[in-house]
């Protein structure tokens, strides 16, 4: 342990002082500075490798650790986190930072795991969240949002007064994890410099003393000191890069339609910061997230991200998203996303690692292994016929980073003349490499290699792993003071020694192991692999492990190496550490010492999991609101004649649901009028956001349904499509001289964002915006939405369905009196409930989803409640999603669960019921407690 520390310190010293990992848990106060090359912590250069994570999209705080550990295990040293104002504030002046909203716990977890945090409290965050993170109540606050107007200023000051102190006490400068503070989000048009400056002044007054950044999308110069008047300028302007667009359906043919993905330098005195670098996509066209994962898959990740590394010289970046999660409840902004926010990220919504994760790991480990990359200038690159090349060099160490990219789709074989050597190179189509020369590798000196450096470690000897595409040639040159001894332990490699240089030539295939000793250096175990065999190694907390499906943490103590690791199947494990015995997840593992001085053993995989079949469904129809006699005397009278929305109501009174305090999900309207008997049509307009609809009854008779209006065009937000809706009144339904009742159930789908800060789009109403009945001049209205804010699940969990108001979604509700389900749903609302017990194996991470089979129904939609938590919506009008992840913690893994489905049917339907499925299972995992509710 001690030796390793000393060696690490040595490596750091040689490398020109660079910080390799994230913060450590008991960290003292540190300084955070920067220059034109990189950020620095305590004067040591840092290459910030971050991935975006939204705690509000994973409502099970124990699982935050799972995601953070998975990010760390891939080599990341930071996470970038939006803090959603809407998620914490259900009403003006009301804030909640407990339970699934406990961001203090999130920041503590980041500290324990050892990750820095880029904190992004907005106030505007976009992120495909309802309102772009603005609470819906802000629609009723005067003053243009994202400006210095007084009403908005008072509102966001209240938010910052709550979130800033939490962030401030977790800053790196106070021994915590928050390294950067990001104000606003892509604030590039309709800007207000006074506002931008005030955000920063407020942060400073609240004790934020780390560098302030912002993420620009559209004008890379914005908010740098030389842009505009300089007012509102941030210290480290970041840039968002999305080269692949969001057209996931074209994944196979798309290649950089939105640019080369080379992050611009915005400010001379600050490092290049890729604040959001595309690492997935929203699924705009319902192609499914696997298509988005392909759009931003391994070839993209190699070509664009490695390209950016060398071409832009970015020493700080954050991948958007590292893990996407779920738009549970009414969290999502409906125009761009459905329930799943999987995002095609490297870690799936079900928390599973993908091939893209392996590529992140290959790049992440590389970045950790090359501290000289934190300070480089562009340098002359050798030309290679058929390939694009570019280079950067560290002025202090002379270390060179050479990008070689194949811009064609066919394999290129060529020659690289570099550092006095002539190397054969073969690069598959669209592949890219970053090669290194003149690098100190622990006790070794790398002259050059045409294999990519994967990682380095020390365990009794130096270890270095290089890799290249299967079947392609590789060569590595190392410098010695005299000829060393070369022993090929596995695979094939030829060695030649000349003038102090040992050159190894080989073909990348499987895993070649070469032991080099003597020659004036410490012994070196050189492993030469392929993409796959390299990625089978983990390097966590300085311990190198081959095998397992994840190493979360490692510790060497008194000759024992203890791993916290997951296995998705039984298999061998090989551990390189200065230790004689191995324990995994606290249990001793018998090992033998392998040829390479490693500990070799084998580990069991996960136990089999049996999930119960969902049966015993009970059913109850509701929607008493549709009946004329229903008592709505306690509902809110809807009689306003003005609103702050720029949208002019089609008819008065104003029926916009937010005006009456109903901000999430379904809203009921009941309108009374004196009948004449001559009425022929009901004309309604509702704006719901994409995917919404509404159902209409007159005097208890169902008249039909229509789609809600949506934002017609992002450029014309003031005039959204108000939705169609003409319904014929059957003769005799309205009696002359009698009061008639019109009942309307509107599915509001969440609010528009305010991406371009034009305010009107965000203030676009939800709910009814117009109602007219032929021949009738006056309708008196009442409205009812969410009855109360769920104290645990929050203001975005429930809407205003009768069953939601009466607690039918909750596990504690007794459905004993309900009849057994017949699965026939009449137009309106029908609930299905069942219970099930799960007894999932302990010390195992079993990811469970609810899966609907068959074709996605067009006639109805389903809101899914697990133990009262609204985990999504299913239906053809919603999106292509058929699997709904049930996060552990909300799913009681060893206990009784209640599933409730609210079926909103536009026509008589037979309801298909889902089944539980396992969507991933590993022995290991993190301890997950039931989320109290
Ligand atoms: C960028 C936003 O900053 C981020 O919040 C999210 O919305 C992301 O896009 C898309 O998922 S905006 C960029 C695409 C111009």
mmCIF file of N, CA, C and O and ligand atoms in Angstrom, residues 82 120 125-128 185-186 215 217-218 240 242 246 258 276 282 320 341 343 755, ligand 1:
data_model
loop_
_atom_site.group_PDB
_atom_site.id
_atom_site.type_symbol
_atom_site.label_atom_id
_atom_site.label_comp_id
_atom_site.label_asym_id
_atom_site.label_seq_id
_atom_site.Cartn_x
_atom_site.Cartn_y
_atom_site.Cartn_z
ATOM 1 N N UNK A 82 -27.939 18.186 -13.176
ATOM 2 C CA UNK A 82 -28.932 19.250 -13.120
ATOM 3 C C UNK A 82 -29.685 19.112 -11.798
ATOM 4 O O UNK A 82 -30.009 17.994 -11.369
ATOM 5 N N UNK A 120 -25.456 21.924 -11.597
ATOM 6 C CA UNK A 120 -26.194 22.738 -12.574
ATOM 7 C C UNK A 120 -27.601 23.045 -12.058
ATOM 8 O O UNK A 120 -28.568 22.379 -12.434
ATOM 9 N N UNK A 125 -33.135 24.519 -16.689
ATOM 10 C CA UNK A 125 -32.251 23.378 -16.999
ATOM 11 C C UNK A 125 -32.577 22.678 -18.321
ATOM 12 O O UNK A 125 -31.797 21.846 -18.772
ATOM 13 N N UNK A 126 -33.700 22.947 -18.903
ATOM 14 C CA UNK A 126 -34.114 22.240 -20.137
ATOM 15 C C UNK A 126 -34.257 20.738 -19.853
ATOM 16 O O UNK A 126 -35.155 20.334 -19.150
ATOM 17 N N UNK A 127 -33.322 19.925 -20.401
ATOM 18 C CA UNK A 127 -33.237 18.505 -20.029
ATOM 19 C C UNK A 127 -34.507 17.704 -20.285
ATOM 20 O O UNK A 127 -34.732 16.669 -19.647
ATOM 21 N N UNK A 128 -35.343 18.196 -21.201
ATOM 22 C CA UNK A 128 -36.591 17.471 -21.503
ATOM 23 C C UNK A 128 -37.410 17.214 -20.243
ATOM 24 O O UNK A 128 -38.095 16.205 -20.115
ATOM 25 N N UNK A 185 -28.685 27.621 -18.806
ATOM 26 C CA UNK A 185 -28.530 26.508 -19.733
ATOM 27 C C UNK A 185 -28.751 26.983 -21.171
ATOM 28 O O UNK A 185 -29.842 27.453 -21.490
ATOM 29 N N UNK A 186 -27.730 26.889 -21.979
ATOM 30 C CA UNK A 186 -27.847 27.268 -23.392
ATOM 31 C C UNK A 186 -28.600 28.583 -23.526
ATOM 32 O O UNK A 186 -29.557 28.702 -24.282
ATOM 33 N N UNK A 215 -23.220 26.390 -20.094
ATOM 34 C CA UNK A 215 -23.155 25.570 -21.306
ATOM 35 C C UNK A 215 -23.844 26.284 -22.449
ATOM 36 O O UNK A 215 -25.022 26.585 -22.379
ATOM 37 N N UNK A 217 -24.959 26.575 -26.458
ATOM 38 C CA UNK A 217 -25.240 25.679 -27.573
ATOM 39 C C UNK A 217 -24.897 26.311 -28.878
ATOM 40 O O UNK A 217 -24.226 25.789 -29.712
ATOM 41 N N UNK A 218 -25.361 27.613 -29.030
ATOM 42 C CA UNK A 218 -25.578 28.064 -30.401
ATOM 43 C C UNK A 218 -24.647 29.181 -30.795
ATOM 44 O O UNK A 218 -24.451 29.452 -31.951
ATOM 45 N N UNK A 240 -21.901 23.001 -25.755
ATOM 46 C CA UNK A 240 -22.630 21.750 -25.978
ATOM 47 C C UNK A 240 -22.438 21.293 -27.424
ATOM 48 O O UNK A 240 -22.589 22.095 -28.345
ATOM 49 N N UNK A 242 -23.588 18.283 -30.136
ATOM 50 C CA UNK A 242 -24.421 17.124 -30.475
ATOM 51 C C UNK A 242 -24.248 16.808 -31.966
ATOM 52 O O UNK A 242 -25.114 17.114 -32.771
ATOM 53 N N UNK A 246 -30.701 13.980 -33.404
ATOM 54 C CA UNK A 246 -31.578 13.117 -32.591
ATOM 55 C C UNK A 246 -32.455 12.222 -33.466
ATOM 56 O O UNK A 246 -33.515 11.790 -33.041
ATOM 57 N N UNK A 258 -24.787 17.351 -37.562
ATOM 58 C CA UNK A 258 -24.787 18.609 -36.807
ATOM 59 C C UNK A 258 -23.366 19.064 -36.481
ATOM 60 O O UNK A 258 -23.128 19.723 -35.489
ATOM 61 N N UNK A 276 -21.635 19.645 -22.590
ATOM 62 C CA UNK A 276 -22.491 18.496 -22.920
ATOM 63 C C UNK A 276 -21.956 17.946 -24.225
ATOM 64 O O UNK A 276 -22.012 18.620 -25.251
ATOM 65 N N UNK A 282 -32.372 11.912 -27.442
ATOM 66 C CA UNK A 282 -33.801 11.771 -27.206
ATOM 67 C C UNK A 282 -34.383 11.087 -28.434
ATOM 68 O O UNK A 282 -33.850 11.210 -29.531
ATOM 69 N N UNK A 320 -23.438 13.617 -22.254
ATOM 70 C CA UNK A 320 -24.874 13.746 -21.981
ATOM 71 C C UNK A 320 -25.581 12.637 -22.746
ATOM 72 O O UNK A 320 -25.573 12.671 -23.971
ATOM 73 N N UNK A 341 -36.397 7.774 -20.256
ATOM 74 C CA UNK A 341 -35.344 8.715 -20.652
ATOM 75 C C UNK A 341 -34.039 7.925 -20.722
ATOM 76 O O UNK A 341 -32.995 8.394 -20.326
ATOM 77 N N UNK A 343 -32.266 7.303 -23.137
ATOM 78 C CA UNK A 343 -31.380 8.173 -23.877
ATOM 79 C C UNK A 343 -30.379 7.425 -24.770
ATOM 80 O O UNK A 343 -29.527 8.018 -25.397
ATOM 81 N N UNK A 755 -36.655 26.725 -24.049
ATOM 82 C CA UNK A 755 -35.284 26.604 -24.540
ATOM 83 C C UNK A 755 -34.752 27.916 -25.105
ATOM 84 O O UNK A 755 -33.616 28.290 -24.868
HETATM 85 C C1 LIG B 1 -29.303 20.317 -24.794
HETATM 86 C C2 LIG B 1 -29.766 20.772 -23.426
HETATM 87 O O1 LIG B 1 -28.840 21.625 -22.813
HETATM 88 C C3 LIG B 1 -30.059 19.625 -22.519
HETATM 89 O O2 LIG B 1 -30.720 20.088 -21.389
HETATM 90 C C4 LIG B 1 -30.888 18.596 -23.226
HETATM 91 O O3 LIG B 1 -32.109 19.162 -23.512
HETATM 92 C C5 LIG B 1 -30.200 18.172 -24.493
HETATM 93 O O4 LIG B 1 -29.975 19.259 -25.306
HETATM 94 C C6 LIG B 1 -31.009 17.247 -25.351
HETATM 95 O O5 LIG B 1 -31.273 16.088 -24.697
HETATM 96 S S1 LIG B 1 -29.731 21.458 -26.076
HETATM 97 C C7 LIG B 1 -28.794 21.023 -27.513
HETATM 98 C C8 LIG B 1 -29.273 19.848 -28.185
HETATM 99 C C9 LIG B 1 -28.884 22.145 -28.464
#
